[in-house]
Tab-separated table of C-alpha atoms and ligand atoms in Angstrom:
chain	number	residue	atom	x	y	z
A	122	MET	CA	-0.016	0.004	0.044
A	123	CYS	CA	1.226	3.495	-0.665
A	124	GLY	CA	-0.738	6.719	-0.766
A	125	GLU	CA	-2.687	9.389	1.031
A	126	VAL	CA	-6.187	9.436	2.232
A	127	ARG	CA	-8.155	12.202	3.980
A	128	ILE	CA	-9.997	11.011	7.035
A	129	GLN	CA	-13.738	11.603	7.085
A	130	GLY	CA	-15.707	13.302	9.920
A	131	SER	CA	-16.386	11.308	13.034
A	132	LYS	CA	-19.542	9.120	13.101
A	133	ASN	CA	-19.599	8.918	16.900
A	134	ALA	CA	-19.359	12.656	17.278
A	135	ALA	CA	-21.826	13.421	14.522
A	136	LEU	CA	-24.618	11.170	15.792
A	137	PRO	CA	-25.113	12.630	19.281
A	138	ILE	CA	-24.632	16.135	17.793
A	139	LEU	CA	-27.387	15.518	15.410
A	140	ALA	CA	-29.457	14.390	18.353
A	141	ALA	CA	-28.556	17.493	20.119
A	142	SER	CA	-29.775	19.619	17.240
A	143	VAL	CA	-33.380	18.935	18.324
A	144	LEU	CA	-32.757	20.935	21.465
A	145	ILE	CA	-32.210	24.116	19.324
A	146	PRO	CA	-35.454	25.739	18.050
A	147	GLY	CA	-33.626	26.997	14.907
A	148	MET	CA	-30.899	26.110	12.539
A	149	SER	CA	-27.690	24.125	13.294
A	150	ARG	CA	-24.980	23.929	10.719
A	151	ILE	CA	-22.970	20.780	11.155
A	152	ALA	CA	-19.856	20.846	8.976
A	153	ASN	CA	-17.481	18.019	7.901
A	154	CYS	CA	-20.370	15.597	8.629
A	155	PRO	CA	-19.575	12.079	7.297
A	156	ARG	CA	-21.951	10.874	4.504
A	157	ILE	CA	-22.493	7.371	5.927
A	158	SER	CA	-25.739	5.355	6.324
A	159	ASP	CA	-25.949	5.820	10.127
A	160	VAL	CA	-26.027	9.635	9.571
A	161	THR	CA	-28.714	9.233	6.943
A	162	CYS	CA	-30.726	7.044	9.267
A	163	MET	CA	-30.487	9.690	12.012
A	164	CYS	CA	-31.580	12.409	9.419
A	165	ARG	CA	-34.615	10.310	8.567
A	166	ILE	CA	-35.541	10.088	12.205
A	167	LEU	CA	-35.170	13.926	12.582
A	168	GLU	CA	-37.341	14.494	9.452
A	169	SER	CA	-40.029	12.210	10.839
A	170	ILE	CA	-40.392	14.342	13.985
A	171	GLY	CA	-40.581	17.603	11.993
A	172	CYS	CA	-37.079	18.795	11.492
A	173	ARG	CA	-35.875	20.055	8.075
A	174	VAL	CA	-32.546	18.502	7.082
A	175	THR	CA	-30.514	19.496	4.037
A	176	TRP	CA	-27.041	18.788	2.835
A	177	GLU	CA	-24.513	20.904	1.060
A	178	LYS	CA	-21.564	18.695	0.245
A	179	HIS	CA	-20.356	17.723	3.787
A	180	ASP	CA	-22.323	20.473	5.660
A	181	LEU	CA	-25.578	19.286	7.139
A	182	PHE	CA	-28.224	21.809	8.206
A	183	VAL	CA	-30.801	20.810	10.646
A	184	ASP	CA	-33.726	23.247	11.266
A	185	ALA	CA	-35.561	22.011	14.353
A	186	SER	CA	-37.808	25.126	14.629
A	187	SER	CA	-40.771	22.912	14.910
A	188	VAL	CA	-40.781	19.432	16.493
A	189	ARG	CA	-44.268	18.029	15.777
A	190	ARG	CA	-43.946	14.447	16.920
A	191	SER	CA	-42.061	12.650	19.767
A	192	CYS	CA	-42.982	9.102	18.593
A	193	LEU	CA	-39.821	7.830	16.803
A	194	PRO	CA	-40.350	5.602	13.710
A	195	GLN	CA	-39.654	1.903	14.393
A	196	GLU	CA	-37.994	1.325	10.968
A	197	TYR	CA	-35.118	3.620	11.740
A	198	VAL	CA	-34.863	3.364	15.535
A	199	THR	CA	-34.479	-0.417	15.533
A	200	ARG	CA	-31.725	-0.134	12.947
A	201	MET	CA	-29.432	2.162	14.863
A	202	ARG	CA	-28.565	2.192	18.510
A	203	SER	CA	-27.652	5.900	18.543
A	204	SER	CA	-31.309	6.627	18.215
A	205	VAL	CA	-31.432	6.141	21.932
A	206	MET	CA	-29.714	9.547	22.297
A	207	LEU	CA	-32.930	11.164	21.079
A	208	MET	CA	-34.531	10.205	24.416
A	209	GLY	CA	-32.459	12.647	26.451
A	210	ALA	CA	-32.481	15.361	23.680
A	211	LEU	CA	-36.215	15.231	22.894
A	212	LEU	CA	-37.152	15.326	26.527
A	213	GLY	CA	-35.747	18.842	26.465
A	214	ARG	CA	-38.473	19.756	23.936
A	215	CYS	CA	-41.385	17.388	24.702
A	216	GLU	CA	-43.038	15.927	27.811
A	217	GLU	CA	-43.216	12.429	26.376
A	218	VAL	CA	-41.052	10.451	24.009
A	219	THR	CA	-41.950	6.973	22.600
A	220	LEU	CA	-39.401	4.700	20.836
A	221	ASP	CA	-38.871	1.070	19.988
A	222	TYR	CA	-36.027	-0.574	21.711
A	223	PRO	CA	-33.020	0.763	19.852
A	224	GLY	CA	-30.989	-1.571	17.531
A	225	GLY	CA	-27.343	-1.305	16.396
A	226	CYS	CA	-24.440	-3.501	15.627
A	227	VAL	CA	-24.651	-7.029	16.828
A	228	ILE	CA	-21.723	-6.901	19.305
A	229	GLY	CA	-23.127	-8.496	22.401
A	230	ASP	CA	-25.638	-7.379	25.037
A	231	ARG	CA	-26.436	-3.735	24.829
A	232	PRO	CA	-28.822	-2.751	27.517
A	233	ILE	CA	-29.806	0.809	28.248
A	234	ASP	CA	-30.213	0.419	32.022
A	235	ILE	CA	-27.572	3.117	32.788
A	236	HIS	CA	-29.223	5.578	30.416
A	237	LEU	CA	-32.652	4.992	32.010
A	238	ALA	CA	-31.360	5.230	35.581
A	239	ALA	CA	-29.644	8.692	34.794
A	240	LEU	CA	-32.754	10.000	33.240
A	241	LYS	CA	-34.874	8.875	36.246
A	242	LYS	CA	-32.660	10.948	38.480
A	243	LEU	CA	-33.422	14.003	36.292
A	244	GLY	CA	-37.097	13.536	36.860
A	245	VAL	CA	-38.076	11.151	34.012
A	246	PHE	CA	-40.501	8.251	34.376
A	247	TYR	CA	-40.325	5.367	31.977
A	248	GLU	CA	-42.362	2.297	31.134
A	249	GLN	CA	-41.521	-0.521	28.652
A	250	ARG	CA	-44.264	-2.600	27.004
A	251	GLU	CA	-42.910	-5.360	24.942
A	252	ASN	CA	-40.364	-3.508	22.769
A	253	VAL	CA	-41.817	-0.081	23.073
A	254	LEU	CA	-40.380	2.407	25.578
A	255	THR	CA	-42.154	5.463	26.713
A	256	VAL	CA	-40.258	8.129	28.747
A	257	ARG	CA	-42.150	10.955	30.296
A	258	ARG	CA	-41.364	14.028	32.530
A	259	LYS	CA	-43.247	16.964	34.005
A	260	LYS	CA	-40.060	19.013	34.225
A	261	LEU	CA	-36.436	18.016	34.080
A	262	GLN	CA	-34.768	18.754	37.451
A	263	GLY	CA	-30.911	18.900	37.848
A	264	ALA	CA	-29.430	16.138	39.991
A	265	GLY	CA	-26.260	14.325	41.155
A	266	ILE	CA	-25.739	11.180	38.968
A	267	GLU	CA	-22.934	8.709	39.529
A	268	PHE	CA	-22.498	6.259	36.592
A	269	PRO	CA	-21.647	2.689	37.678
A	270	PHE	CA	-19.748	2.317	34.450
A	271	PRO	CA	-18.415	5.105	32.107
A	272	SER	CA	-20.915	4.354	29.351
A	273	VAL	CA	-20.417	6.629	26.293
A	274	GLY	CA	-24.061	6.773	25.329
A	275	ALA	CA	-25.479	7.207	28.845
A	276	THR	CA	-23.106	10.027	29.562
A	277	GLU	CA	-24.288	11.709	26.320
A	278	ASN	CA	-27.987	11.120	27.077
A	279	ALA	CA	-27.687	12.552	30.557
A	280	ILE	CA	-25.811	15.661	29.206
A	281	LEU	CA	-28.581	16.147	26.610
A	282	ALA	CA	-31.335	15.936	29.167
A	283	ALA	CA	-29.529	18.202	31.675
A	284	VAL	CA	-28.656	21.164	29.588
A	285	LEU	CA	-32.240	22.483	29.736
A	286	ALA	CA	-33.085	21.051	33.144
A	287	GLU	CA	-33.771	23.360	36.075
A	288	GLY	CA	-30.832	23.909	38.349
A	289	GLU	CA	-27.433	22.019	38.375
A	290	THR	CA	-26.465	18.627	37.427
A	291	LEU	CA	-23.257	16.864	38.534
A	292	LEU	CA	-22.346	13.722	36.601
A	293	THR	CA	-19.613	11.586	38.013
A	294	GLY	CA	-17.942	8.429	36.672
A	295	CYS	CA	-18.478	9.815	33.199
A	296	ALA	CA	-17.022	8.445	30.014
A	297	ARG	CA	-14.105	10.596	28.772
A	298	GLU	CA	-14.222	9.747	25.001
A	299	PRO	CA	-13.359	12.701	22.755
A	300	GLU	CA	-16.927	12.397	21.302
A	301	ILE	CA	-18.307	13.505	24.738
A	302	SER	CA	-16.148	16.649	24.453
A	303	ALA	CA	-17.382	17.236	20.808
A	304	LEU	CA	-21.014	17.001	22.001
A	305	CYS	CA	-20.321	19.463	24.804
A	306	SER	CA	-18.522	21.888	22.441
A	307	PHE	CA	-21.439	21.879	20.130
A	308	LEU	CA	-23.926	22.533	23.054
A	309	LYS	CA	-21.728	25.239	24.529
A	310	ASN	CA	-21.582	26.919	21.183
A	311	ALA	CA	-25.387	27.008	21.386
A	312	GLY	CA	-25.316	28.555	24.811
A	313	ALA	CA	-25.204	25.530	27.293
A	314	CYS	CA	-23.304	25.794	30.513
A	315	ILE	CA	-21.069	22.798	30.862
A	316	GLU	CA	-17.755	22.223	32.634
A	317	GLY	CA	-15.439	19.325	32.958
A	318	GLU	CA	-16.131	17.347	29.685
A	319	GLY	CA	-13.206	14.992	28.904
A	320	THR	CA	-12.809	14.194	32.608
A	321	GLY	CA	-14.827	11.829	34.933
A	322	SER	CA	-16.964	14.706	36.374
A	323	ILE	CA	-19.080	16.973	34.335
A	324	ARG	CA	-21.053	19.873	35.802
A	325	ILE	CA	-24.013	21.343	33.919
A	326	ARG	CA	-26.075	24.398	34.814
A	327	GLY	CA	-29.397	24.289	33.158
A	328	VAL	CA	-30.194	27.278	30.837
A	329	GLU	CA	-33.639	28.321	29.538
A	330	LYS	CA	-32.944	28.070	25.827
A	331	LEU	CA	-30.254	27.128	23.301
A	332	CYS	CA	-29.605	29.204	20.210
A	333	GLU	CA	-28.660	28.634	16.560
A	334	THR	CA	-25.131	27.522	16.053
A	335	GLU	CA	-22.399	26.005	13.829
A	336	TYR	CA	-20.019	23.279	14.475
A	337	VAL	CA	-17.206	21.450	12.538
A	338	ILE	CA	-17.008	17.736	13.270
A	339	GLU	CA	-13.502	16.481	13.930
A	340	SER	CA	-11.902	13.615	12.015
A	341	ASP	CA	-12.935	10.068	12.855
A	342	ARG	CA	-10.226	8.451	15.048
A	343	ILE	CA	-11.767	4.961	14.349
A	344	VAL	CA	-11.640	5.374	10.534
A	345	ALA	CA	-8.048	6.665	10.864
A	346	GLY	CA	-7.144	3.796	13.193
A	347	THR	CA	-8.685	1.298	10.690
A	348	TYR	CA	-6.512	2.574	7.865
A	349	LEU	CA	-3.420	2.758	10.071
A	350	ILE	CA	-3.913	-0.897	11.085
A	351	SER	CA	-4.512	-1.898	7.437
A	352	VAL	CA	-1.032	-0.570	6.586
A	353	LEU	CA	0.425	-2.277	9.631
A	354	ALA	CA	-1.137	-5.596	8.511
A	355	ALA	CA	-0.573	-5.473	4.772
A	356	GLY	CA	2.665	-3.426	4.740
A	357	GLY	CA	3.618	-0.263	2.817
A	358	GLU	CA	3.161	3.329	3.762
A	359	ALA	CA	0.408	5.919	4.014
A	360	PHE	CA	-0.337	9.477	5.002
A	361	LEU	CA	-3.573	9.716	6.910
A	362	LYS	CA	-4.559	13.324	6.362
A	363	GLU	CA	-6.169	15.014	9.342
A	364	ALA	CA	-6.026	11.851	11.411
A	365	PRO	CA	-6.507	13.115	15.083
A	366	ALA	CA	-3.228	11.868	16.433
A	367	GLU	CA	-3.783	13.185	19.944
A	368	GLN	CA	-6.723	10.901	20.232
A	369	MET	CA	-4.950	7.907	18.822
A	370	GLU	CA	-2.100	7.374	21.229
A	371	ALA	CA	-2.924	3.818	22.205
A	372	VAL	CA	-3.210	2.662	18.624
A	373	CYS	CA	-0.041	4.412	17.566
A	374	ARG	CA	1.783	2.919	20.560
A	375	ILE	CA	0.796	-0.646	19.571
A	376	ALA	CA	1.510	-0.059	15.832
A	377	GLY	CA	4.969	1.144	16.918
A	378	GLN	CA	5.554	-1.815	19.205
A	379	MET	CA	4.650	-4.124	16.256
A	380	GLY	CA	7.289	-2.658	14.021
A	381	ALA	CA	5.780	0.374	12.253
A	382	ARG	CA	7.469	3.713	11.864
A	383	LEU	CA	5.024	6.553	12.760
A	384	GLU	CA	5.423	10.273	12.334
A	385	THR	CA	2.871	12.750	13.689
A	386	TRP	CA	2.474	15.904	11.606
A	387	GLU	CA	0.337	18.812	12.251
A	388	ASP	CA	-2.027	17.765	9.504
A	389	GLY	CA	-2.084	14.013	10.006
A	390	ILE	CA	-0.087	10.760	10.643
A	391	PHE	CA	2.479	9.125	8.406
A	392	ILE	CA	2.850	5.385	8.887
A	393	LYS	CA	5.386	3.045	7.274
A	394	ARG	CA	5.708	-0.663	7.804
A	395	ASN	CA	8.348	-2.423	5.785
A	396	LYS	CA	9.956	-4.646	8.354
A	397	GLU	CA	8.672	-7.946	9.863
A	398	LEU	CA	5.656	-7.542	12.120
A	399	ILE	CA	6.274	-8.471	15.724
A	400	SER	CA	3.452	-9.573	18.099
A	401	PRO	CA	2.536	-7.010	20.757
A	402	GLY	CA	1.812	-9.988	23.134
A	403	LYS	CA	-1.466	-9.250	24.917
A	404	VAL	CA	-3.613	-6.248	24.166
A	405	LYS	CA	-6.790	-5.379	26.124
A	406	THR	CA	-9.503	-3.083	24.877
A	407	LEU	CA	-10.377	-0.318	27.417
A	408	VAL	CA	-12.388	2.808	27.737
A	409	TYR	CA	-10.696	5.992	26.386
A	410	PRO	CA	-7.686	6.637	26.353
A	411	GLY	CA	-7.053	2.853	26.161
A	412	PHE	CA	-7.137	0.744	23.043
A	413	PRO	CA	-10.592	1.177	21.595
A	414	THR	CA	-12.976	-1.810	21.300
A	415	ASP	CA	-13.913	-0.524	17.793
A	416	LEU	CA	-10.426	-1.389	16.573
A	417	GLN	CA	-10.310	-4.743	18.108
A	418	SER	CA	-11.351	-6.666	14.987
A	419	PRO	CA	-8.897	-4.877	12.626
A	420	LEU	CA	-6.070	-5.493	15.085
A	421	LEU	CA	-6.804	-9.236	15.048
A	422	VAL	CA	-5.840	-9.185	11.403
A	423	ALA	CA	-2.564	-7.417	12.080
A	424	MET	CA	-1.803	-9.870	14.844
A	425	SER	CA	-2.318	-12.760	12.510
A	426	GLN	CA	0.459	-11.441	10.308
A	427	ALA	CA	2.999	-10.906	13.179
A	428	GLU	CA	5.823	-13.055	14.337
A	429	GLY	CA	4.832	-14.776	17.756
A	430	GLU	CA	1.558	-15.500	19.409
A	431	SER	CA	-0.897	-12.793	20.490
A	432	CYS	CA	-3.879	-12.401	22.683
A	433	LEU	CA	-6.615	-9.782	22.530
A	434	GLU	CA	-8.947	-9.339	25.499
A	435	GLU	CA	-12.257	-7.603	24.932
A	436	SER	CA	-13.224	-5.841	28.096
A	437	ILE	CA	-16.067	-3.617	26.929
A	438	PHE	CA	-18.609	-5.606	24.859
A	439	ASN	CA	-19.268	-9.401	25.198
A	440	GLY	CA	-19.938	-11.167	21.902
A	441	ARG	CA	-17.596	-8.878	19.877
A	442	PHE	CA	-15.607	-11.850	18.502
A	443	LYS	CA	-18.247	-12.921	15.831
A	444	VAL	CA	-15.914	-11.957	13.067
A	445	THR	CA	-13.326	-14.525	14.100
A	446	GLU	CA	-15.318	-17.352	12.445
A	447	GLU	CA	-15.148	-15.593	9.066
A	448	LEU	CA	-11.463	-14.649	9.655
A	449	ASN	CA	-10.652	-18.351	10.394
A	450	ARG	CA	-12.263	-19.294	7.093
A	451	MET	CA	-9.469	-17.224	5.541
A	452	ASN	CA	-6.970	-19.417	7.248
A	453	MET	CA	-6.397	-17.465	10.386
A	454	ASP	CA	-6.048	-19.454	13.599
A	455	ILE	CA	-8.042	-17.607	16.260
A	456	LYS	CA	-9.246	-19.372	19.342
A	457	VAL	CA	-11.713	-17.625	21.472
A	458	ARG	CA	-12.080	-18.458	25.195
A	459	GLY	CA	-14.571	-16.138	26.967
A	460	ARG	CA	-13.434	-12.600	26.533
A	461	GLU	CA	-10.066	-13.490	25.027
A	462	ALA	CA	-8.953	-14.398	21.549
A	463	PHE	CA	-5.662	-16.287	21.081
A	464	LEU	CA	-3.861	-16.052	17.707
A	465	SER	CA	-0.909	-17.810	16.331
A	466	GLY	CA	1.111	-15.478	13.950
A	467	LYS	CA	2.492	-15.530	10.500
A	468	ARG	CA	-0.557	-16.939	8.867
A	469	ARG	CA	-0.852	-17.200	5.110
A	470	LEU	CA	-4.348	-15.864	4.466
A	471	MET	CA	-6.407	-17.184	1.601
A	472	GLY	CA	-9.017	-15.151	-0.183
A	473	THR	CA	-12.560	-16.456	-0.131
A	474	ASN	CA	-16.198	-15.316	0.133
A	475	VAL	CA	-16.956	-13.968	3.616
A	476	LEU	CA	-19.821	-12.100	5.220
A	477	ALA	CA	-19.772	-9.019	7.357
A	478	GLN	CA	-22.104	-9.198	10.298
A	479	GLU	CA	-21.395	-5.781	11.839
A	480	LEU	CA	-19.554	-2.597	11.069
A	481	ARG	CA	-16.018	-2.940	12.434
A	482	GLY	CA	-15.898	-6.639	11.925
A	483	GLY	CA	-16.705	-5.967	8.290
A	484	ALA	CA	-13.877	-3.488	7.954
A	485	ALA	CA	-11.575	-6.239	9.513
A	486	LEU	CA	-12.598	-8.595	6.704
A	487	VAL	CA	-11.649	-6.089	4.066
A	488	ILE	CA	-8.226	-5.672	5.649
A	489	ALA	CA	-7.881	-9.443	5.811
A	490	GLY	CA	-8.694	-9.442	2.086
A	491	LEU	CA	-5.866	-7.013	1.413
A	492	CYS	CA	-3.401	-9.384	3.206
A	493	ALA	CA	-4.668	-12.534	1.573
A	494	GLU	CA	-3.677	-14.333	-1.535
A	495	GLY	CA	-6.244	-14.404	-4.236
A	496	ILE	CA	-9.663	-12.724	-4.162
A	497	THR	CA	-11.761	-12.029	-1.134
A	498	ILE	CA	-15.370	-11.026	-1.603
A	499	VAL	CA	-16.908	-9.364	1.500
A	500	GLY	CA	-20.738	-9.679	1.487
A	501	ASN	CA	-23.199	-7.544	3.415
A	502	ARG	CA	-21.321	-4.327	2.532
A	503	HIS	CA	-24.138	-2.292	4.088
A	504	PHE	CA	-22.785	-2.917	7.504
A	505	ILE	CA	-19.522	-1.268	6.463
A	506	ASP	CA	-21.272	1.617	4.897
A	507	ARG	CA	-22.784	2.424	8.291
A	508	GLY	CA	-19.467	3.960	9.351
A	509	TYR	CA	-17.181	4.432	6.314
A	510	GLU	CA	-18.161	6.772	3.567
A	511	ASP	CA	-16.471	4.628	0.963
A	512	ILE	CA	-13.952	2.128	2.011
A	513	VAL	CA	-13.204	0.993	-1.503
A	514	ARG	CA	-12.492	4.585	-2.600
A	515	ASP	CA	-10.199	5.082	0.337
A	516	PHE	CA	-8.209	1.882	-0.128
A	517	ARG	CA	-7.812	2.655	-3.860
A	518	LYS	CA	-6.341	6.024	-2.771
A	519	LEU	CA	-3.874	3.931	-0.737
A	520	ARG	CA	-3.210	1.904	-3.851
A	521	ALA	CA	-4.527	-1.251	-2.214
A	522	GLN	CA	-6.127	-3.801	-4.556
A	523	ALA	CA	-9.778	-3.092	-3.777
A	524	GLY	CA	-12.850	-2.942	-6.043
A	525	ASN	CA	-16.535	-2.874	-5.834
B	822	UD1	C1	-20.250	3.933	21.945
B	822	UD1	C2	-19.808	3.964	20.482
B	822	UD1	C3	-19.404	2.645	19.993
B	822	UD1	C4	-18.222	2.217	20.937
B	822	UD1	C5	-18.636	2.283	22.383
B	822	UD1	C6	-17.471	1.931	23.371
B	822	UD1	C7	-21.306	5.686	19.505
B	822	UD1	C8	-22.449	5.894	18.566
B	822	UD1	N1	-20.967	4.360	19.634
B	822	UD1	O1	-21.277	2.952	21.971
B	822	UD1	O2	-18.785	2.789	18.725
B	822	UD1	O3	-17.802	0.880	20.573
B	822	UD1	O4	-19.123	3.613	22.702
B	822	UD1	O5	-16.443	2.797	23.172
B	822	UD1	O6	-20.740	6.507	19.973
B	822	UD1	N2	-23.915	-0.740	28.925
B	822	UD1	C9	-24.788	-1.228	29.829
B	822	UD1	N3	-25.887	-0.447	30.108
B	822	UD1	C10	-26.192	0.729	29.519
B	822	UD1	C11	-25.174	1.307	28.569
B	822	UD1	C12	-24.065	0.414	28.323
B	822	UD1	O7	-24.594	-2.269	30.337
B	822	UD1	O8	-27.125	1.368	29.840
B	822	UD1	C13	-22.641	-1.566	28.596
B	822	UD1	C14	-22.708	-2.005	27.119
B	822	UD1	O9	-23.445	-3.191	27.025
B	822	UD1	C15	-21.276	-2.222	26.875
B	822	UD1	C16	-20.536	-1.138	27.679
B	822	UD1	O10	-21.570	-0.731	28.662
B	822	UD1	O11	-20.857	-3.455	27.307
B	822	UD1	C17	-20.102	0.080	26.823
B	822	UD1	O12	-21.235	0.655	26.277
B	822	UD1	P1	-21.291	2.219	25.856
B	822	UD1	O13	-20.056	2.927	26.433
B	822	UD1	O14	-22.645	2.761	26.341
B	822	UD1	O15	-21.258	2.180	24.302
B	822	UD1	P2	-22.213	2.936	23.314
B	822	UD1	O16	-22.563	4.262	23.742
B	822	UD1	O17	-23.343	2.024	22.954
């Protein structure tokens, strides 16, 4: 591989920010928004409740002057887990919100108990009948909330509900992912009063109203990490333009340990790997700033090409090793025991027909195809399109042998 690719805007920042736009009774301009199917899905939900959504290249305009419905359409909500973020946001505008139990990638159990417990503290009642969830409030009241686990989505939901609540909210045990800071920056631009984002404690003073605003979405650290790991696995060099290096320390550290040369520039990351790959030993996925669970599947592919045995422990999601069955069909040798995957290295991968079953696992299959002999056909591309604007276009820019 050899080339340069510009990294798209962040999916995990764009989705909660789109949800936040319903709190603003006017226009939000969200620039550098990735054109991926999860964003399209969120736009459809916003339109169904009365928002006007328009695109100009990568700028997305959401006009939430009038929110007419607070019953979210089943078709889209069950397709995407981030729709759950609309609970907290819409409660700032309406007294009641109804939604089907949110869907999302099949990566293990994904309950929303922490979200609901946080909303309850802010004065929200909820009931679930079969798969339909109704959340209701008279008024939102600031409160002290301690998260039992730093859930990204629950932290975001609580922030969204608290910005227009009466009085002060103190969130502790919060997730520190950069996407939380992005959401808070967007809300602060619109007039919200928030302190401490990016740390475990976030303080929010409720305001009466938010106003029209503009925001530029930062580059996607997971997409950048996917391409970085593909160069690591398949060899060669690449410049990842606008990759957010400061958010990617854990990934860069492991790539360096495995034998890549990395240079961080003001406008991106350069990676070169022309030496033998060495196993990093054991890697464990962790909450930010640890090694991200979303890059676990791509890293499995790089580990399979390295000298020595490796182990990857998944500590965030159970059931996130589904892709290993497909990877083994390409002649990897991955053994999963509980939350750990054990790999023998230096595998000669063989191209075959494989099926993506979720977003990041799908991207890992594409990387495996780049490392394999012969042709690999990855089916169910729609899973990959949820988070990558055009993975084939990007890999062609890196002069990898990829086609539609
Ligand atoms: C977000 C990201 C996703 C990433 C994940 C972890 C978005 C749109 N998605 O997902 O890409 O993989 O963070 O970095 O930003 N949990 C509960 N109860 C809850 C909430 C979560 O038990 O109410 C558990 C989950 O099942 C999971 C763990 O907590 O095991 C982490 O989930 P969470 O941090 O909430 O991830 P998401 O916000 O869903």
